[in-house]
Amino acid sequence: MTTTLWRWDGSDWDSHTVTWPAVSGTVCSVPNSRYLALGKWGEVEADPTGTWTSETGVSSSGEDPTKRGPLRYIRSVAGTALAVGTERQVYERVAVSDWRCIDADCQPSTSSDVFECIDGYSSSEIYTSGTGGELWKWNGANFTQLTSPTTNHMNCMRATPDGIYVGGNAGTLVLGRHSSWSVLPNVIPATDDLWALEWFEGDLYAATVDDVYMLKDGVFEAVDFGNDHPASCGWLSAADGIMWSIGEKDVMEFDGNSWTRVVQI
């Protein structure tokens, strides 16, 4: 299986193909700025200066994801890339082609325990979640499990000035930090799953496969795409004053005032 990685420069797209299935991507700044694409089995492709470069993936940590299970997500926290996956795998990218496995404190007895998302505020305050609503915290030296207010599967997480938001199945939205966590009242229909959260210009946004919502007065309201509602959503990303909604068939751009279509398939 191959994956095509697409890059948008503001006016044009160019593409690059890798020979493995990519699952997630992020922009990191440690030890230097670059975009990283993460493969299902720990492969890493980097774009530092407009030229794609294959890096030694998480296998450089001494662990073998092909034996432990697929990876699910990569996220930059305080500039450092972190990757998570099945069997509660967690890896930290400490240098180019150099990863460190940091999950010794949270390795499960079964392969059914999965970390789906990770985010935080610093190298000593990082949170991760996934199967059964589990919440874990990294303090820079070890992981400890926190008491979670839900048993629903959680898919996404975002660190914000309000605290850590975690979104999951059946419209579940959790908010907390450190040892205090609570489930917010049902803010979207319980038939919908939350797949992405993003903080943009002081507001929390969430994506399901069909819509994008903004949290307002404790309730998610569907955003107004105008006369060009996308056929697919599911992922959100924000940087440099722009937020993107990305789906299987659509890429939409939001500047804080209006939405503009970038891609339609």
Short mmCIF file of C-alpha atoms in Angstrom, two decimals:
data_model
loop_
_atom_site.label_atom_id
_atom_site.label_comp_id
_atom_site.label_asym_id
_atom_site.label_seq_id
_atom_site.Cartn_x
_atom_site.Cartn_y
_atom_site.Cartn_z
CA MET A 1 0.00 0.00 0.00
CA THR A 2 1.27 3.48 -0.87
CA THR A 3 0.35 6.96 0.35
CA THR A 4 0.46 10.22 -1.58
CA LEU A 5 1.51 13.20 0.53
CA TRP A 6 0.24 16.52 -0.80
CA ARG A 7 1.77 19.94 -0.10
CA TRP A 8 -0.05 23.25 -0.65
CA ASP A 9 2.06 26.42 -1.06
CA GLY A 10 -0.87 28.81 -1.07
CA SER A 11 -1.53 28.61 -4.78
CA ASP A 12 -0.49 25.18 -6.05
CA TRP A 13 -0.30 21.55 -4.95
CA ASP A 14 2.59 19.15 -5.39
CA SER A 15 2.72 15.52 -4.38
CA HIS A 16 5.12 12.92 -3.06
CA THR A 17 4.46 9.18 -2.76
CA VAL A 18 5.74 6.84 -0.06
CA THR A 19 5.53 3.05 -0.16
CA TRP A 20 3.73 2.66 3.17
CA PRO A 21 0.35 3.65 4.67
CA ALA A 22 0.55 7.03 6.43
CA VAL A 23 -1.71 7.60 9.43
CA SER A 24 -0.96 11.13 10.63
CA GLY A 25 1.28 14.18 10.30
CA THR A 26 2.55 17.12 12.34
CA VAL A 27 4.94 20.07 12.24
CA CYS A 28 7.72 20.02 14.84
CA SER A 29 10.49 22.49 15.68
CA VAL A 30 12.86 20.28 17.71
CA PRO A 31 15.66 19.95 16.80
CA ASN A 32 14.62 21.99 13.74
CA SER A 33 11.46 22.90 11.89
CA ARG A 34 9.91 20.33 9.56
CA TYR A 35 6.74 18.48 8.69
CA LEU A 36 6.67 14.79 9.63
CA ALA A 37 4.41 12.12 8.14
CA LEU A 38 4.01 9.02 10.31
CA GLY A 39 3.47 5.53 8.91
CA LYS A 40 1.34 2.78 10.38
CA TRP A 41 4.44 0.76 11.32
CA GLY A 42 6.59 3.66 12.50
CA GLU A 43 7.94 4.94 9.19
CA VAL A 44 8.72 8.67 9.04
CA GLU A 45 9.00 11.00 6.04
CA ALA A 46 10.18 14.57 6.64
CA ASP A 47 9.84 17.78 4.63
CA PRO A 48 12.37 20.24 6.04
CA THR A 49 13.00 22.58 3.09
CA GLY A 50 10.69 21.51 0.28
CA THR A 51 12.53 18.24 -0.36
CA TRP A 52 11.11 15.05 1.14
CA THR A 53 13.54 12.95 3.17
CA SER A 54 13.08 9.47 4.63
CA GLU A 55 14.10 9.28 8.28
CA THR A 56 14.76 6.29 10.48
CA GLY A 57 11.40 5.84 12.15
CA VAL A 58 10.40 4.86 15.67
CA SER A 59 12.31 1.58 15.31
CA SER A 60 15.37 3.67 16.23
CA SER A 61 13.96 3.57 19.78
CA GLY A 62 14.69 -0.16 19.94
CA GLU A 63 10.98 -1.07 19.74
CA ASP A 64 9.31 -2.76 16.78
CA PRO A 65 5.76 -1.54 16.07
CA THR A 66 5.21 -4.45 13.66
CA LYS A 67 5.29 -6.69 16.74
CA ARG A 68 3.45 -4.38 19.13
CA GLY A 69 0.75 -3.11 16.77
CA PRO A 70 0.08 -0.16 14.45
CA LEU A 71 0.68 3.47 15.36
CA ARG A 72 -2.26 5.87 15.21
CA TYR A 73 -1.24 9.50 15.62
CA ILE A 74 1.62 11.99 15.77
CA ARG A 75 1.51 15.40 17.47
CA SER A 76 4.04 18.11 18.31
CA VAL A 77 4.06 19.24 21.95
CA ALA A 78 6.36 22.14 22.85
CA GLY A 79 8.00 21.59 19.46
CA THR A 80 8.79 17.89 19.99
CA ALA A 81 7.04 15.19 17.95
CA LEU A 82 5.31 12.39 19.87
CA ALA A 83 3.75 9.29 18.32
CA VAL A 84 1.17 6.99 19.94
CA GLY A 85 -0.59 3.75 19.03
CA THR A 86 -1.82 0.32 20.02
CA GLU A 87 -0.57 -1.40 23.19
CA ARG A 88 -0.29 2.13 24.64
CA GLN A 89 2.80 2.85 22.59
CA VAL A 90 4.37 6.31 23.05
CA TYR A 91 7.53 7.54 21.30
CA GLU A 92 9.37 10.86 21.52
CA ARG A 93 11.48 12.19 18.63
CA VAL A 94 14.62 13.49 20.33
CA ALA A 95 16.63 14.21 17.15
CA VAL A 96 16.55 13.56 13.42
CA SER A 97 16.06 9.80 12.90
CA ASP A 98 16.27 9.29 16.68
CA TRP A 99 13.22 8.24 18.71
CA ARG A 100 12.88 7.27 22.36
CA CYS A 101 10.24 4.87 23.69
CA ILE A 102 8.71 6.36 26.87
CA ASP A 103 5.77 4.01 27.52
CA ALA A 104 7.36 1.62 30.04
CA ASP A 105 4.96 2.77 32.80
CA CYS A 106 1.78 2.22 30.80
CA GLN A 107 2.37 -0.92 28.72
CA PRO A 108 -0.76 -3.11 28.89
CA SER A 109 -1.21 -6.80 29.36
CA THR A 110 -3.35 -7.03 26.22
CA SER A 111 -3.15 -5.49 22.75
CA SER A 112 -6.67 -4.05 22.99
CA ASP A 113 -5.49 -0.92 24.82
CA VAL A 114 -4.90 1.87 22.30
CA PHE A 115 -3.68 5.45 22.60
CA GLU A 116 -5.45 7.44 19.87
CA CYS A 117 -4.35 10.99 20.69
CA ILE A 118 -1.78 13.02 22.59
CA ASP A 119 -1.26 16.71 23.45
CA GLY A 120 0.00 18.90 26.25
CA TYR A 121 1.61 22.11 27.38
CA SER A 122 5.28 21.27 27.93
CA SER A 123 7.76 18.42 27.98
CA SER A 124 6.68 17.73 31.57
CA GLU A 125 2.91 17.97 31.11
CA ILE A 126 1.60 15.72 28.35
CA TYR A 127 -1.70 13.82 28.21
CA THR A 128 -2.89 10.88 26.12
CA SER A 129 -6.17 9.01 25.77
CA GLY A 130 -7.95 6.31 23.79
CA THR A 131 -9.57 2.98 24.65
CA GLY A 132 -12.28 3.08 27.30
CA GLY A 133 -11.75 6.78 27.90
CA GLU A 134 -8.41 6.13 29.60
CA LEU A 135 -6.42 9.23 30.57
CA TRP A 136 -2.67 9.18 31.22
CA LYS A 137 -0.25 11.96 32.11
CA TRP A 138 3.49 12.21 31.38
CA ASN A 139 5.48 14.37 33.83
CA GLY A 140 8.77 14.25 31.95
CA ALA A 141 9.94 11.08 33.67
CA ASN A 142 7.02 8.64 33.80
CA PHE A 143 3.35 8.06 33.00
CA THR A 144 0.59 7.85 35.59
CA GLN A 145 -3.02 6.90 34.94
CA LEU A 146 -5.67 9.47 35.82
CA THR A 147 -9.28 8.87 36.83
CA SER A 148 -11.41 9.32 33.73
CA PRO A 149 -15.06 10.41 33.86
CA THR A 150 -16.01 8.29 30.83
CA THR A 151 -15.59 4.80 29.42
CA ASN A 152 -16.32 5.84 25.83
CA HIS A 153 -13.55 5.46 23.26
CA MET A 154 -11.75 8.78 22.79
CA ASN A 155 -10.38 9.83 19.41
CA CYS A 156 -8.97 13.34 19.66
CA MET A 157 -7.44 15.81 22.09
CA ARG A 158 -6.47 19.48 22.18
CA ALA A 159 -4.61 21.50 24.81
CA THR A 160 -6.21 24.93 25.21
CA PRO A 161 -6.15 27.82 27.70
CA ASP A 162 -9.34 26.30 29.17
CA GLY A 163 -7.66 22.95 29.79
CA ILE A 164 -7.40 19.70 27.88
CA TYR A 165 -10.41 18.87 25.73
CA VAL A 166 -10.83 15.21 24.73
CA GLY A 167 -13.43 14.13 22.18
CA GLY A 168 -14.74 10.68 21.38
CA ASN A 169 -17.53 8.35 20.44
CA ALA A 170 -21.20 9.18 20.97
CA GLY A 171 -20.43 12.89 21.02
CA THR A 172 -18.46 12.63 24.26
CA LEU A 173 -16.47 15.73 25.21
CA VAL A 174 -14.26 15.73 28.32
CA LEU A 175 -12.50 18.75 29.83
CA GLY A 176 -9.85 18.76 32.53
CA ARG A 177 -6.25 19.08 33.58
CA HIS A 178 -4.02 17.36 36.14
CA SER A 179 -6.36 15.21 38.30
CA SER A 180 -9.67 17.02 37.71
CA TRP A 181 -11.78 15.88 34.72
CA SER A 182 -15.46 16.05 33.82
CA VAL A 183 -17.75 15.18 30.93
CA LEU A 184 -19.47 18.16 29.37
CA PRO A 185 -23.21 17.80 28.74
CA ASN A 186 -24.05 16.29 25.36
CA VAL A 187 -23.07 19.11 23.03
CA ILE A 188 -23.77 17.34 19.72
CA PRO A 189 -26.12 14.44 18.87
CA ALA A 190 -24.99 11.30 20.68
CA THR A 191 -25.17 9.45 17.36
CA ASP A 192 -22.15 11.40 16.10
CA ASP A 193 -18.51 10.67 16.96
CA LEU A 194 -15.94 13.44 17.42
CA TRP A 195 -12.85 12.84 15.29
CA ALA A 196 -10.93 16.11 15.60
CA LEU A 197 -10.64 19.10 17.92
CA GLU A 198 -8.91 22.40 17.21
CA TRP A 199 -8.43 25.68 19.07
CA PHE A 200 -8.69 28.66 16.74
CA GLU A 201 -8.84 32.36 17.60
CA GLY A 202 -10.04 31.69 21.15
CA ASP A 203 -12.71 29.12 20.33
CA LEU A 204 -12.92 25.33 20.32
CA TYR A 205 -13.95 23.61 17.09
CA ALA A 206 -14.82 19.96 16.58
CA ALA A 207 -15.30 17.78 13.52
CA THR A 208 -17.48 14.79 12.80
CA VAL A 209 -17.41 13.03 9.44
CA ASP A 210 -20.20 15.32 8.21
CA ASP A 211 -19.85 18.68 9.94
CA VAL A 212 -17.64 21.16 11.77
CA TYR A 213 -18.90 22.69 15.02
CA MET A 214 -17.88 25.60 17.24
CA LEU A 215 -18.40 25.44 21.01
CA LYS A 216 -20.54 28.40 22.07
CA ASP A 217 -22.05 28.81 25.55
CA GLY A 218 -21.43 25.15 26.29
CA VAL A 219 -23.10 23.86 23.13
CA PHE A 220 -21.60 22.96 19.75
CA GLU A 221 -23.16 24.88 16.89
CA ALA A 222 -22.61 23.82 13.28
CA VAL A 223 -20.45 26.35 11.45
CA ASP A 224 -21.87 28.20 8.47
CA PHE A 225 -20.11 27.06 5.30
CA GLY A 226 -22.39 29.28 3.23
CA ASN A 227 -23.61 27.81 -0.04
CA ASP A 228 -20.70 25.37 -0.33
CA HIS A 229 -21.07 22.80 2.44
CA PRO A 230 -18.41 20.08 2.12
CA ALA A 231 -19.46 16.51 1.49
CA SER A 232 -16.89 15.27 3.99
CA CYS A 233 -15.17 16.54 7.14
CA GLY A 234 -13.37 14.69 9.92
CA TRP A 235 -10.08 16.52 10.50
CA LEU A 236 -9.11 20.05 11.60
CA SER A 237 -5.78 21.86 11.59
CA ALA A 238 -4.92 25.49 12.33
CA ALA A 239 -1.78 27.60 11.84
CA ASP A 240 -0.83 31.17 10.93
CA GLY A 241 -4.35 32.56 11.23
CA ILE A 242 -6.01 29.89 9.08
CA MET A 243 -7.97 26.74 10.00
CA TRP A 244 -8.55 23.90 7.57
CA SER A 245 -11.35 21.35 7.52
CA ILE A 246 -10.14 18.19 5.78
CA GLY A 247 -12.30 15.30 4.65
CA GLU A 248 -12.08 12.44 2.20
CA LYS A 249 -13.38 14.61 -0.62
CA ASP A 250 -12.98 18.21 0.58
CA VAL A 251 -10.49 20.72 1.95
CA MET A 252 -12.00 23.96 3.25
CA GLU A 253 -10.11 27.03 4.52
CA PHE A 254 -11.38 29.35 7.26
CA ASP A 255 -9.82 32.77 7.94
CA GLY A 256 -11.97 33.57 10.97
CA ASN A 257 -14.70 35.19 8.92
CA SER A 258 -15.63 32.95 6.01
CA TRP A 259 -14.94 29.53 4.51
CA THR A 260 -13.32 29.01 1.11
CA ARG A 261 -13.01 25.75 -0.78
CA VAL A 262 -9.47 24.60 -1.55
CA VAL A 263 -10.18 21.08 -2.86
CA GLN A 264 -13.19 19.12 -4.08
CA ILE A 265 -12.95 15.54 -5.33
#
